[in-house]
CSV table of C-alpha atoms and ligand atoms in Angstrom, one decimal:
chain,number,residue,atom,x,y,z
A,12,MET,CA,-3.2,2.9,1.2
A,13,GLY,CA,-7.1,4.4,1.5
A,14,LEU,CA,-7.9,7.0,3.8
A,15,ARG,CA,-10.9,5.3,6.2
A,16,PRO,CA,-13.9,7.3,6.4
A,17,ASN,CA,-13.9,10.4,9.3
A,18,LEU,CA,-16.1,10.5,12.5
A,19,LEU,CA,-18.1,13.0,10.3
A,20,THR,CA,-18.5,10.4,7.5
A,21,ARG,CA,-19.3,7.1,9.8
A,22,ARG,CA,-21.9,8.8,12.1
A,23,ALA,CA,-23.7,10.5,9.3
A,24,ALA,CA,-23.6,6.4,8.1
A,25,GLY,CA,-24.5,5.6,11.7
A,26,VAL,CA,-21.9,3.4,11.7
A,27,ALA,CA,-20.9,2.4,15.5
A,28,SER,CA,-17.7,4.4,16.5
A,29,THR,CA,-16.9,3.1,20.0
A,30,THR,CA,-13.8,1.9,18.8
A,31,LEU,CA,-13.1,3.9,15.7
A,32,ALA,CA,-12.6,6.3,18.9
A,33,LEU,CA,-10.1,4.1,19.8
A,34,LEU,CA,-8.4,4.5,16.9
A,35,LEU,CA,-8.1,8.8,16.6
A,36,SER,CA,-5.4,10.3,18.0
A,37,THR,CA,-8.6,13.4,17.4
A,38,ALA,CA,-10.8,13.9,15.8
A,39,ALA,CA,-11.7,15.7,13.0
A,40,VAL,CA,-14.6,19.1,12.8
A,41,GLY,CA,-15.4,20.2,10.1
A,42,VAL,CA,-18.2,19.0,7.3
A,43,THR,CA,-16.0,18.9,4.4
A,44,PRO,CA,-15.7,15.0,4.3
A,45,ALA,CA,-12.5,13.2,5.6
A,46,ALA,CA,-12.2,11.9,1.9
A,47,ALA,CA,-12.6,15.6,0.2
A,48,ALA,CA,-10.3,16.8,2.2
A,49,LEU,CA,-8.0,15.0,2.5
A,50,ALA,CA,-7.7,13.7,-1.6
A,51,GLY,CA,-7.2,18.3,-2.1
A,52,HIS,CA,-4.4,18.0,1.1
A,53,ALA,CA,-2.5,15.0,-1.5
A,54,GLU,CA,-2.5,18.0,-3.8
A,55,GLU,CA,-1.3,20.4,-2.3
A,56,CYS,CA,1.6,18.4,-0.2
A,57,ALA,CA,3.0,16.2,-3.5
A,58,THR,CA,6.1,16.9,-3.2
A,59,PRO,CA,9.3,15.2,-6.1
A,60,ALA,CA,10.1,13.1,-2.9
A,61,ASP,CA,6.3,11.5,-2.7
A,62,THR,CA,7.1,10.5,-6.8
A,63,HIS,CA,8.5,6.8,-4.5
A,64,THR,CA,6.1,6.2,-2.5
A,65,ASP,CA,2.4,5.7,-1.4
A,66,ALA,CA,1.2,6.0,1.9
A,67,LYS,CA,-2.9,5.5,3.5
A,68,VAL,CA,-4.1,7.0,6.6
A,69,LYS,CA,-6.5,5.4,9.4
A,70,ALA,CA,-9.9,7.2,9.8
A,71,GLY,CA,-10.1,10.7,11.1
A,72,GLY,CA,-7.1,11.4,8.7
A,73,THR,CA,-5.0,14.4,10.7
A,74,ALA,CA,-2.2,13.8,8.7
A,75,LYS,CA,0.0,17.0,7.8
A,76,HIS,CA,1.8,14.9,4.5
A,77,ASP,CA,-1.1,12.9,2.4
A,78,PRO,CA,0.8,10.7,0.0
A,79,ASN,CA,-1.4,9.0,-1.4
A,80,GLU,CA,-2.1,10.3,-5.2
A,81,LEU,CA,0.7,10.8,-7.3
A,82,THR,CA,-0.1,13.7,-9.0
A,83,ALA,CA,-0.7,13.7,-12.8
A,84,ALA,CA,3.2,14.8,-13.8
A,85,GLN,CA,4.3,11.8,-11.6
A,86,VAL,CA,2.4,9.4,-13.0
A,87,ARG,CA,3.9,10.5,-16.6
A,88,GLU,CA,7.4,10.7,-15.1
A,89,ARG,CA,7.1,7.1,-13.4
A,90,ASP,CA,4.8,5.3,-16.8
A,91,ALA,CA,8.0,6.9,-19.1
A,92,ASP,CA,10.6,5.6,-16.2
A,93,LEU,CA,8.6,2.4,-16.6
A,94,VAL,CA,9.4,2.0,-21.0
A,95,ALA,CA,13.5,3.6,-20.0
A,96,ALA,CA,14.0,0.3,-17.6
A,97,LEU,CA,12.5,-2.4,-20.3
A,98,ARG,CA,14.4,-0.5,-23.1
A,99,GLU,CA,17.5,-0.9,-20.8
A,100,ARG,CA,16.4,-5.0,-19.5
A,101,ALA,CA,16.4,-5.5,-24.2
A,102,LEU,CA,19.2,-4.6,-24.4
A,103,ARG,CA,21.1,-6.0,-22.0
A,104,ASN,CA,19.8,-9.7,-21.4
A,105,GLY,CA,18.0,-9.3,-25.0
A,106,PRO,CA,14.1,-8.5,-26.1
A,107,GLU,CA,12.8,-11.1,-24.8
A,108,ALA,CA,13.4,-9.9,-21.1
A,109,ALA,CA,11.3,-7.5,-21.6
A,110,GLY,CA,8.7,-8.8,-24.3
A,111,PRO,CA,4.4,-10.2,-23.2
A,112,ALA,CA,4.8,-10.3,-19.4
A,113,THR,CA,4.4,-14.1,-18.3
A,114,MET,CA,2.6,-15.5,-15.3
A,115,ALA,CA,5.9,-18.0,-14.3
A,116,THR,CA,5.0,-17.7,-11.0
A,117,VAL,CA,7.3,-16.1,-8.8
A,118,THR,CA,8.4,-16.5,-4.7
A,119,ILE,CA,8.5,-12.9,-3.5
A,120,PRO,CA,11.1,-13.8,0.2
A,121,VAL,CA,9.2,-12.2,2.7
A,122,ILE,CA,11.7,-10.4,5.6
A,123,VAL,CA,8.9,-9.0,8.3
A,124,HIS,CA,10.7,-6.0,11.0
A,125,VAL,CA,8.6,-5.7,14.2
A,126,ILE,CA,9.3,-2.2,15.5
A,127,GLN,CA,7.9,-2.2,19.2
A,128,ARG,CA,8.6,-0.1,22.2
A,129,ASP,CA,8.5,-2.9,24.8
A,130,SER,CA,7.2,-5.6,25.4
A,131,THR,CA,3.3,-5.6,25.5
A,132,ARG,CA,0.4,-5.6,23.3
A,133,ALA,CA,-0.5,-2.0,22.8
A,134,GLY,CA,3.4,-1.5,23.0
A,135,GLY,CA,3.7,-3.1,19.5
A,136,ASN,CA,4.2,-7.0,20.9
A,137,ILE,CA,2.0,-9.1,17.9
A,138,PRO,CA,2.4,-12.8,17.7
A,139,ASP,CA,3.7,-14.3,14.9
A,140,SER,CA,0.6,-15.2,14.1
A,141,MET,CA,-0.7,-12.9,13.0
A,142,ILE,CA,2.3,-12.6,10.5
A,143,THR,CA,1.8,-15.9,9.3
A,144,SER,CA,-2.1,-15.8,8.8
A,145,GLN,CA,-1.4,-12.2,6.4
A,146,ILE,CA,1.7,-14.7,4.5
A,147,ASN,CA,-1.3,-16.2,3.5
A,148,VAL,CA,-4.2,-13.4,3.3
A,149,LEU,CA,-1.1,-12.0,0.7
A,150,ASN,CA,-0.6,-15.5,-1.7
A,151,GLN,CA,-4.8,-16.2,-1.0
A,152,ALA,CA,-5.7,-12.3,-2.9
A,153,TYR,CA,-2.4,-12.6,-5.2
A,154,SER,CA,-3.3,-16.1,-6.8
A,155,GLY,CA,-6.9,-14.7,-7.1
A,156,ALA,CA,-8.0,-17.4,-4.7
A,157,THR,CA,-10.7,-14.3,-3.0
A,158,GLY,CA,-12.1,-13.5,-6.3
A,159,GLY,CA,-9.7,-11.8,-8.6
A,160,ALA,CA,-7.5,-11.9,-11.3
A,161,PRO,CA,-4.1,-14.4,-11.3
A,162,THR,CA,-1.0,-12.5,-10.3
A,163,ALA,CA,2.5,-14.2,-11.0
A,164,PHE,CA,3.0,-13.4,-7.1
A,165,ALA,CA,3.1,-15.9,-4.7
A,166,PHE,CA,5.1,-15.3,-1.0
A,167,GLN,CA,7.5,-16.5,1.3
A,168,LEU,CA,8.4,-15.7,4.8
A,169,GLN,CA,11.9,-16.1,5.6
A,170,SER,CA,12.2,-14.3,8.3
A,171,ILE,CA,10.6,-12.5,11.5
A,172,ASN,CA,12.9,-9.6,13.3
A,173,ARG,CA,11.9,-8.2,16.4
A,174,VAL,CA,13.0,-5.0,17.5
A,175,THR,CA,12.4,-3.2,20.4
A,176,ASN,CA,13.6,0.5,19.6
A,177,PRO,CA,10.9,3.0,21.4
A,178,ALA,CA,13.0,6.4,19.0
A,179,TRP,CA,11.7,3.8,16.4
A,180,TYR,CA,7.2,4.4,17.8
A,181,PRO,CA,5.6,4.7,15.8
A,182,ILE,CA,6.6,4.8,12.4
A,183,VAL,CA,6.8,8.3,12.3
A,184,TYR,CA,6.6,9.1,8.1
A,185,GLY,CA,8.9,11.0,5.9
A,186,SER,CA,11.1,11.0,9.3
A,187,SER,CA,15.4,10.8,9.9
A,188,ALA,CA,13.8,8.1,12.1
A,189,GLU,CA,12.2,6.5,9.5
A,190,ARG,CA,15.8,6.2,7.3
A,191,SER,CA,17.9,5.3,9.9
A,192,MET,CA,15.0,2.3,11.1
A,193,LYS,CA,15.1,0.8,7.2
A,194,THR,CA,18.8,1.7,6.7
A,195,SER,CA,20.0,-0.7,9.5
A,196,LEU,CA,18.0,-2.8,8.7
A,197,ARG,CA,16.4,-4.1,5.0
A,198,GLN,CA,18.2,-7.3,4.1
A,199,GLY,CA,18.4,-8.2,0.7
A,200,GLY,CA,18.0,-7.8,-3.3
A,201,LYS,CA,14.5,-5.3,-4.7
A,202,ASN,CA,13.5,-8.4,-5.2
A,203,VAL,CA,13.1,-9.3,-1.6
A,204,LEU,CA,10.1,-7.4,0.5
A,205,ASN,CA,10.6,-6.4,3.3
A,206,MET,CA,7.8,-5.0,5.7
A,207,TYR,CA,7.8,-2.5,8.9
A,208,LEU,CA,5.4,-3.3,11.2
A,209,GLY,CA,3.9,-0.9,14.4
A,210,GLU,CA,1.8,1.6,14.9
A,211,LEU,CA,2.0,4.9,13.2
A,212,SER,CA,2.2,8.3,13.0
A,213,ASP,CA,-1.2,10.4,11.3
A,214,ASP,CA,-3.4,8.0,11.8
A,215,LEU,CA,-1.5,6.0,8.1
A,216,LEU,CA,-2.9,2.5,8.4
A,217,GLY,CA,0.9,2.1,6.0
A,218,TRP,CA,3.1,3.2,2.9
A,219,ALA,CA,4.5,1.7,0.4
A,220,THR,CA,7.5,3.0,-1.9
A,221,PHE,CA,7.9,1.9,-5.6
A,222,PRO,CA,10.0,0.1,-7.2
A,223,LYS,CA,13.3,2.1,-8.6
A,224,ARG,CA,15.9,0.7,-11.2
A,225,LYS,CA,18.0,1.4,-8.5
A,226,LEU,CA,18.2,-0.7,-5.3
A,227,ASP,CA,17.7,1.6,-2.4
A,228,SER,CA,17.3,1.6,2.1
A,229,MET,CA,13.7,3.1,2.3
A,230,ASP,CA,12.1,0.2,-0.9
A,231,GLY,CA,9.9,-1.5,0.9
A,232,VAL,CA,6.4,-1.4,3.1
A,233,VAL,CA,5.1,0.0,6.3
A,234,VAL,CA,2.1,-1.2,7.7
A,235,LEU,CA,0.4,-1.1,10.6
A,236,GLY,CA,0.8,-4.0,12.9
A,237,GLU,CA,-2.7,-4.3,13.5
A,238,SER,CA,-4.3,-4.3,10.7
A,239,LEU,CA,-2.8,-7.6,9.9
A,240,PRO,CA,-6.2,-10.3,11.0
A,241,SER,CA,-7.6,-9.9,14.1
A,242,GLY,CA,-5.7,-6.8,14.9
A,243,THR,CA,-7.7,-4.6,16.3
A,244,ALA,CA,-8.4,-1.1,13.2
A,245,THR,CA,-11.5,-2.5,13.2
A,246,ASN,CA,-13.4,-2.8,9.7
A,247,TYR,CA,-9.2,-2.9,8.7
A,248,ASN,CA,-8.2,-6.1,10.4
A,249,GLN,CA,-7.9,-8.8,7.4
A,250,GLY,CA,-4.7,-8.1,5.8
A,251,ASP,CA,-5.9,-5.8,3.2
A,252,THR,CA,-3.9,-3.3,3.9
A,253,GLY,CA,-1.2,-5.3,3.7
A,254,THR,CA,-2.3,-6.7,0.3
A,255,HIS,CA,-3.3,-2.7,-0.9
A,256,GLU,CA,0.8,-1.8,-0.1
A,257,VAL,CA,2.1,-5.1,-1.9
A,258,GLY,CA,0.2,-3.7,-4.8
A,259,HIS,CA,2.0,-0.5,-4.7
A,260,TRP,CA,5.9,-2.3,-4.1
A,261,LEU,CA,4.3,-4.3,-7.5
A,262,ASN,CA,3.7,-1.0,-9.1
A,263,LEU,CA,0.0,-0.4,-8.9
A,264,TYR,CA,-1.2,3.1,-8.9
A,265,HIS,CA,-4.7,3.1,-6.7
A,266,THR,CA,-7.5,2.8,-8.9
A,267,PHE,CA,-8.7,6.3,-8.7
A,268,GLN,CA,-6.0,7.6,-10.2
A,269,GLY,CA,-6.3,10.7,-12.3
A,270,GLY,CA,-10.7,10.3,-11.8
A,271,CYS,CA,-12.8,9.9,-14.6
A,272,SER,CA,-10.0,11.7,-17.1
A,273,GLY,CA,-7.0,10.8,-19.1
A,274,SER,CA,-5.4,7.7,-18.5
A,275,GLY,CA,-6.0,6.8,-15.1
A,276,ASP,CA,-4.1,4.1,-13.2
A,277,SER,CA,-2.5,3.3,-16.7
A,278,VAL,CA,-4.3,-0.3,-16.6
A,279,SER,CA,-6.8,-0.5,-19.2
A,280,ASP,CA,-9.5,-2.8,-17.3
A,281,THR,CA,-10.2,-0.9,-13.8
A,282,PRO,CA,-12.9,1.6,-15.1
A,283,ALA,CA,-12.0,4.9,-14.2
A,284,GLU,CA,-13.3,6.6,-10.8
A,285,SER,CA,-13.7,10.1,-10.1
A,286,SER,CA,-12.3,9.8,-6.5
A,287,PRO,CA,-11.7,6.9,-3.2
A,288,ALA,CA,-14.3,4.6,-2.3
A,289,TYR,CA,-15.1,4.6,1.7
A,290,GLN,CA,-17.0,2.2,3.6
A,291,CYS,CA,-18.1,0.0,0.4
A,292,PRO,CA,-20.9,1.9,-2.0
A,293,THR,CA,-22.3,-1.3,-3.8
A,294,GLY,CA,-23.1,-0.1,-6.9
A,295,ARG,CA,-21.1,3.2,-7.2
A,296,ASP,CA,-20.8,4.6,-10.1
A,297,THR,CA,-18.6,8.3,-10.4
A,298,CYS,CA,-17.9,8.7,-13.6
A,299,SER,CA,-19.5,8.2,-17.7
A,300,THR,CA,-17.5,6.2,-18.7
A,301,ALA,CA,-17.9,2.7,-18.8
A,302,GLY,CA,-17.9,0.5,-15.6
A,303,ALA,CA,-19.3,0.9,-12.5
A,304,ASP,CA,-16.8,1.5,-9.6
A,305,PRO,CA,-14.2,-0.5,-8.6
A,306,ILE,CA,-14.9,-0.6,-5.5
A,307,HIS,CA,-13.9,-4.2,-4.3
A,308,ASN,CA,-10.5,-4.2,-6.7
A,309,PHE,CA,-7.6,-3.9,-3.4
A,310,MET,CA,-6.2,-0.9,-5.0
A,311,ASP,CA,-9.3,1.1,-4.1
A,312,TYR,CA,-9.7,3.1,-0.6
A,313,THR,CA,-13.1,0.7,0.8
A,314,TYR,CA,-13.1,-1.7,3.5
A,315,ASP,CA,-10.5,-5.1,3.8
A,316,SER,CA,-14.4,-7.3,3.7
A,317,CYS,CA,-15.0,-5.1,0.6
A,318,MET,CA,-12.3,-5.6,-1.5
A,319,TYR,CA,-11.7,-8.8,-3.0
A,320,GLU,CA,-9.9,-8.3,-6.8
A,321,PHE,CA,-6.5,-7.7,-8.9
A,322,THR,CA,-7.9,-7.6,-12.4
A,323,ALA,CA,-6.1,-9.6,-15.1
A,324,GLY,CA,-4.5,-5.9,-16.8
A,325,GLN,CA,-3.2,-4.8,-12.9
A,326,ALA,CA,-1.8,-9.5,-13.3
A,327,ALA,CA,0.0,-7.7,-16.3
A,328,ARG,CA,1.1,-4.2,-15.0
A,329,MET,CA,2.7,-6.1,-12.2
A,330,ILE,CA,4.5,-8.7,-13.9
A,331,THR,CA,6.1,-6.1,-16.3
A,332,ALA,CA,7.4,-4.0,-13.8
A,333,TRP,CA,8.8,-7.1,-12.0
A,334,ASN,CA,11.4,-7.9,-15.4
A,335,ALA,CA,11.5,-4.3,-15.1
A,336,TYR,CA,13.0,-3.3,-11.6
A,337,ARG,CA,13.2,-6.5,-9.5
A,338,ALA,CA,13.6,-9.3,-11.3
A,339,ALA,CA,17.4,-11.0,-11.2
B,427,ZN,ZN1,-2.2,3.5,-1.4
C-alpha cells in the first residue's frame, strides 16, 4: 500500500504524533517529506524481482527497499502479459472466456495465517474477532457498500492458521524467512487468497503479489496485524490496508502509477495524480488532466477513514485479470 506520512509531515500538519511514535522504529530526520523521499527510493530500488510485488510502508519509512511503485517498463510488461494471458485463455476455452468482463460473483476463499512470536498481543496474537471484521471490511469494500462501484468479488474465511515461530517474526519483506514461511504455509490454488498477518519489517503496512500465469508459493498478501479493524495502527486500523493489498493481488496498480502522463494506472476512470496522497487532502488536484485526485480510492495512500471506493474501471480490470490468471 502506501507510505504513511512521516513524523515531520505530521508535525507540519499539526497532527499529534504521540501514538505515532510507538509505530516508528526510527524517527525520520530531514527536510524532505517522506513521500517524496521514499517515492524516489522506489525508483532506485525497483528491480525485476519486485515486478510482482507491491508494498506499503509505515510512518517514518525507514525501508531500504520500497517496491510500491512499478517502473513504466514493469507496467508495460505486466499489461502485455495480461493481454497474452487472455489470448492464451481464449485459445484454450473459446473467446467467451476472455470476452467482456462479466460481473458474476466470484467468492474467494481466504486462508489467514497469523504469524506470532509468542502468545502475547505484542507478539502478534490478535483475536479472531479482528480477522472476521477484516473479512467483513473486504466484503463491504468490494461490494460497493462503502460508496464505490461494486466489483465481482466476495470473500469467505476458510480457516485461521496460527503459527508461533520467532524466526518469522517480524515478517521481513523479501527475506529467505518470508520465502520459507510462505513455502511452508501457503494453501490452495490460484483462486485462494492466503493472507499473512504479523508485525512487519521496515515500517511496512503490507505487501502483495500481483497475479501471474504460473502459481508460485509466494502468492498472497502480507498485512500488518494491527492494521486490521480495531488494531493499534493509528489512522490505518480500519482494515483498508487489507482492501488495498487485495486490490494488488487482483491486479490493480496505485492510482498514482505513472503520474500525470501516459496510461497511468491502466484504468480510464481514475483521474491521474502526480504522486501519492497522504492523510485526506480534500480537493487535491495535481494533474492538469480532468478530475481531482482520487484520494478516496482504495489504491491511493490516504488514511483508512479517507478511502472508500473502487471505480467501475478498476472493477472491470480486476475481473478481467481474474479470468486471465486466477479463475479455474
Ligand atoms: Zn500498494
